């Protein structure tokens, strides 16, 4: 065994085989936890969202996981209406050759879908109540967890107006 090799030095530093080292280090670092989650998702096949071709509307619809309230609730009924508005909005944007990159950047902070997909997967949730001192619903996002928060509105025209306003007034962390 070569004393200057990386494997030898690693064993000397961590004391033992790589399986012992993994056991000793497991749970001590968020990076190792993230890697373990990544490894499990790949081994389970389907952890990462593979988006198949088709129109841009189809790609974005497949990409976002829509999180609805409980079946039968009043919130669920309103959210299903907003999902229809969301899909119509995506179709309108595609017809106008609009800002799909802008929608993706607004929701995730990324202009394109990464080669390994997003982690965590992008999701859509719904804003039912207005925040304090705000007179209208606007879509918001948390790019750290890839979560797009859509306002619950009654008319498609209002939904489209708020989406357009939000996208035109945020340029993805200053990128043009």
Tab-separated table of C-alpha atoms in Angstrom:
chain	number	residue	atom	x	y	z
A	1	UNK	CA	0.000	0.000	0.000
A	2	UNK	CA	1.337	3.397	-0.951
A	3	UNK	CA	1.777	5.720	2.061
A	4	UNK	CA	1.383	8.906	0.058
A	5	UNK	CA	-1.875	7.934	-1.650
A	6	UNK	CA	-5.150	9.655	-1.013
A	7	UNK	CA	-6.872	6.479	0.180
A	8	UNK	CA	-4.104	5.779	2.703
A	9	UNK	CA	-4.121	9.365	3.984
A	10	UNK	CA	-7.904	9.320	4.316
A	11	UNK	CA	-7.816	6.085	6.304
A	12	UNK	CA	-5.080	7.443	8.537
A	13	UNK	CA	-6.998	10.665	9.148
A	14	UNK	CA	-10.391	9.062	9.760
A	15	UNK	CA	-9.105	5.800	11.191
A	16	UNK	CA	-10.393	2.819	9.268
A	17	UNK	CA	-12.377	1.905	6.235
A	18	UNK	CA	-14.644	4.236	4.384
A	19	UNK	CA	-17.766	2.553	5.823
A	20	UNK	CA	-16.544	3.298	9.359
A	21	UNK	CA	-15.814	6.861	8.328
A	22	UNK	CA	-19.304	7.282	6.887
A	23	UNK	CA	-20.852	5.961	10.101
A	24	UNK	CA	-18.749	8.307	12.204
A	25	UNK	CA	-19.529	11.320	10.039
A	26	UNK	CA	-23.191	10.578	9.332
A	27	UNK	CA	-25.487	13.218	10.738
A	28	UNK	CA	-22.683	15.679	11.463
A	29	UNK	CA	-22.936	17.776	8.358
A	30	UNK	CA	-25.868	19.086	6.348
A	31	UNK	CA	-23.894	18.440	3.164
A	32	UNK	CA	-23.717	14.730	3.927
A	33	UNK	CA	-27.466	14.724	4.634
A	34	UNK	CA	-28.176	16.497	1.355
A	35	UNK	CA	-25.930	14.054	-0.508
A	36	UNK	CA	-27.659	11.090	1.144
A	37	UNK	CA	-31.067	12.477	0.148
A	38	UNK	CA	-29.789	12.985	-3.408
A	39	UNK	CA	-28.431	9.406	-3.511
A	40	UNK	CA	-31.718	7.956	-2.224
A	41	UNK	CA	-33.808	9.898	-4.714
A	42	UNK	CA	-31.685	8.648	-7.598
A	43	UNK	CA	-31.747	5.050	-6.338
A	44	UNK	CA	-35.540	5.157	-5.980
A	45	UNK	CA	-35.805	6.379	-9.570
A	46	UNK	CA	-38.227	9.207	-9.822
A	47	UNK	CA	-37.058	11.441	-7.030
A	48	UNK	CA	-35.983	14.048	-9.509
A	49	UNK	CA	-38.648	15.382	-11.744
A	50	UNK	CA	-37.915	14.531	-15.346
A	51	UNK	CA	-39.765	16.909	-17.603
A	52	UNK	CA	-40.518	15.472	-21.002
A	53	UNK	CA	-40.694	17.569	-24.142
A	54	UNK	CA	-43.757	19.177	-25.584
A	55	UNK	CA	-44.833	22.765	-25.378
A	56	UNK	CA	-43.417	25.188	-22.838
A	57	UNK	CA	-46.792	25.176	-21.109
A	58	UNK	CA	-46.608	21.398	-20.679
A	59	UNK	CA	-43.067	21.627	-19.339
A	60	UNK	CA	-43.994	24.205	-16.693
A	61	UNK	CA	-47.177	22.341	-15.743
A	62	UNK	CA	-45.150	19.145	-15.214
A	63	UNK	CA	-42.415	20.949	-13.330
A	64	UNK	CA	-44.519	22.478	-10.535
A	65	UNK	CA	-46.158	20.314	-7.889
A	66	UNK	CA	-49.504	21.906	-7.014
A	67	UNK	CA	-50.309	21.653	-3.302
A	68	UNK	CA	-54.041	21.835	-2.744
A	69	UNK	CA	-56.029	21.985	0.504
A	70	UNK	CA	-58.101	19.047	1.737
A	71	UNK	CA	-60.704	17.606	-0.643
A	72	UNK	CA	-64.160	19.034	0.019
A	73	UNK	CA	-62.952	22.214	1.727
A	74	UNK	CA	-63.945	25.691	0.574
A	75	UNK	CA	-60.261	26.536	0.137
A	76	UNK	CA	-59.826	23.561	-2.206
A	77	UNK	CA	-62.653	24.755	-4.464
A	78	UNK	CA	-61.099	28.230	-4.711
A	79	UNK	CA	-57.632	26.750	-5.314
A	80	UNK	CA	-58.885	24.561	-8.153
A	81	UNK	CA	-60.196	27.725	-9.800
A	82	UNK	CA	-56.762	29.337	-9.442
A	83	UNK	CA	-55.094	26.225	-10.925
A	84	UNK	CA	-57.280	26.714	-14.008
A	85	UNK	CA	-56.227	30.390	-14.101
A	86	UNK	CA	-52.556	29.318	-13.776
A	87	UNK	CA	-52.846	26.921	-16.725
A	88	UNK	CA	-54.707	29.496	-18.832
A	89	UNK	CA	-52.048	32.067	-17.974
A	90	UNK	CA	-49.272	29.710	-19.098
A	91	UNK	CA	-51.137	29.065	-22.364
A	92	UNK	CA	-51.566	32.820	-22.937
A	93	UNK	CA	-47.884	33.459	-22.292
A	94	UNK	CA	-46.918	30.708	-24.736
A	95	UNK	CA	-49.189	32.152	-27.453
A	96	UNK	CA	-47.593	35.567	-27.009
A	97	UNK	CA	-44.103	34.038	-26.888
A	98	UNK	CA	-43.829	35.585	-23.474
A	99	UNK	CA	-41.513	35.268	-20.490
A	100	UNK	CA	-41.380	31.551	-19.600
A	101	UNK	CA	-37.824	32.118	-18.435
A	102	UNK	CA	-39.221	34.992	-16.406
A	103	UNK	CA	-41.801	32.734	-14.756
A	104	UNK	CA	-39.143	30.154	-13.943
A	105	UNK	CA	-36.718	32.802	-12.652
A	106	UNK	CA	-39.457	34.405	-10.549
A	107	UNK	CA	-40.430	31.089	-8.956
A	108	UNK	CA	-37.021	29.439	-8.555
A	109	UNK	CA	-34.301	32.015	-9.168
A	110	UNK	CA	-33.066	29.973	-12.168
A	111	UNK	CA	-33.471	30.976	-15.808
A	112	UNK	CA	-33.343	27.360	-17.027
A	113	UNK	CA	-34.117	23.926	-15.641
A	114	UNK	CA	-30.868	22.537	-14.156
A	115	UNK	CA	-29.534	19.319	-15.746
A	116	UNK	CA	-30.243	17.321	-12.560
A	117	UNK	CA	-33.558	19.060	-11.953
A	118	UNK	CA	-34.522	21.185	-8.990
A	119	UNK	CA	-34.033	20.300	-5.355
A	120	UNK	CA	-36.432	20.772	-3.754
A	121	UNK	CA	-38.965	20.311	-6.514
A	122	UNK	CA	-40.807	23.521	-7.473
A	123	UNK	CA	-44.263	23.803	-5.964
A	124	UNK	CA	-47.330	26.019	-6.083
A	125	UNK	CA	-49.240	26.989	-2.940
A	126	UNK	CA	-52.062	29.467	-2.503
A	127	UNK	CA	-52.428	32.800	-0.703
A	128	UNK	CA	-55.869	33.001	0.870
A	129	UNK	CA	-55.430	35.980	3.201
A	130	UNK	CA	-53.950	39.392	2.511
A	131	UNK	CA	-50.779	40.281	4.429
A	132	UNK	CA	-51.086	43.262	6.770
A	133	UNK	CA	-51.068	46.664	5.042
A	134	UNK	CA	-51.507	45.239	1.576
A	135	UNK	CA	-54.554	46.191	-0.455
A	136	UNK	CA	-54.223	43.576	-3.202
A	137	UNK	CA	-52.989	40.051	-3.693
A	138	UNK	CA	-49.757	39.619	-5.603
A	139	UNK	CA	-47.962	36.372	-6.312
A	140	UNK	CA	-44.923	35.863	-4.132
A	141	UNK	CA	-42.157	33.315	-4.121
A	142	UNK	CA	-39.608	31.694	-1.888
A	143	UNK	CA	-36.712	30.833	-4.176
A	144	UNK	CA	-34.852	28.986	-1.405
A	145	UNK	CA	-37.489	26.247	-1.482
A	146	UNK	CA	-38.711	26.842	-5.075
A	147	UNK	CA	-42.219	27.689	-3.918
A	148	UNK	CA	-44.540	29.929	-5.939
A	149	UNK	CA	-47.420	31.394	-3.927
A	150	UNK	CA	-50.387	32.291	-6.101
A	151	UNK	CA	-53.132	34.652	-4.949
A	152	UNK	CA	-56.658	33.286	-4.705
A	153	UNK	CA	-58.674	35.542	-7.006
A	154	UNK	CA	-62.144	35.229	-8.520
A	155	UNK	CA	-61.488	36.473	-12.070
A	156	UNK	CA	-58.925	35.407	-14.644
A	157	UNK	CA	-58.364	39.034	-15.701
A	158	UNK	CA	-57.329	39.941	-12.124
A	159	UNK	CA	-55.064	36.889	-11.928
A	160	UNK	CA	-53.410	37.720	-15.266
A	161	UNK	CA	-52.930	41.346	-14.251
A	162	UNK	CA	-51.251	40.436	-10.959
A	163	UNK	CA	-49.010	37.818	-12.604
A	164	UNK	CA	-47.945	40.250	-15.339
A	165	UNK	CA	-47.302	42.969	-12.740
A	166	UNK	CA	-45.194	40.653	-10.578
A	167	UNK	CA	-43.143	39.330	-13.500
A	168	UNK	CA	-42.534	42.752	-15.018
A	169	UNK	CA	-41.447	44.238	-11.691
A	170	UNK	CA	-39.022	41.511	-10.661
A	171	UNK	CA	-36.103	40.707	-12.873
A	172	UNK	CA	-34.745	37.544	-11.257
A	173	UNK	CA	-32.153	38.889	-8.824
A	174	UNK	CA	-31.216	41.773	-11.091
A	175	UNK	CA	-30.594	39.645	-14.187
A	176	UNK	CA	-31.970	40.868	-17.485
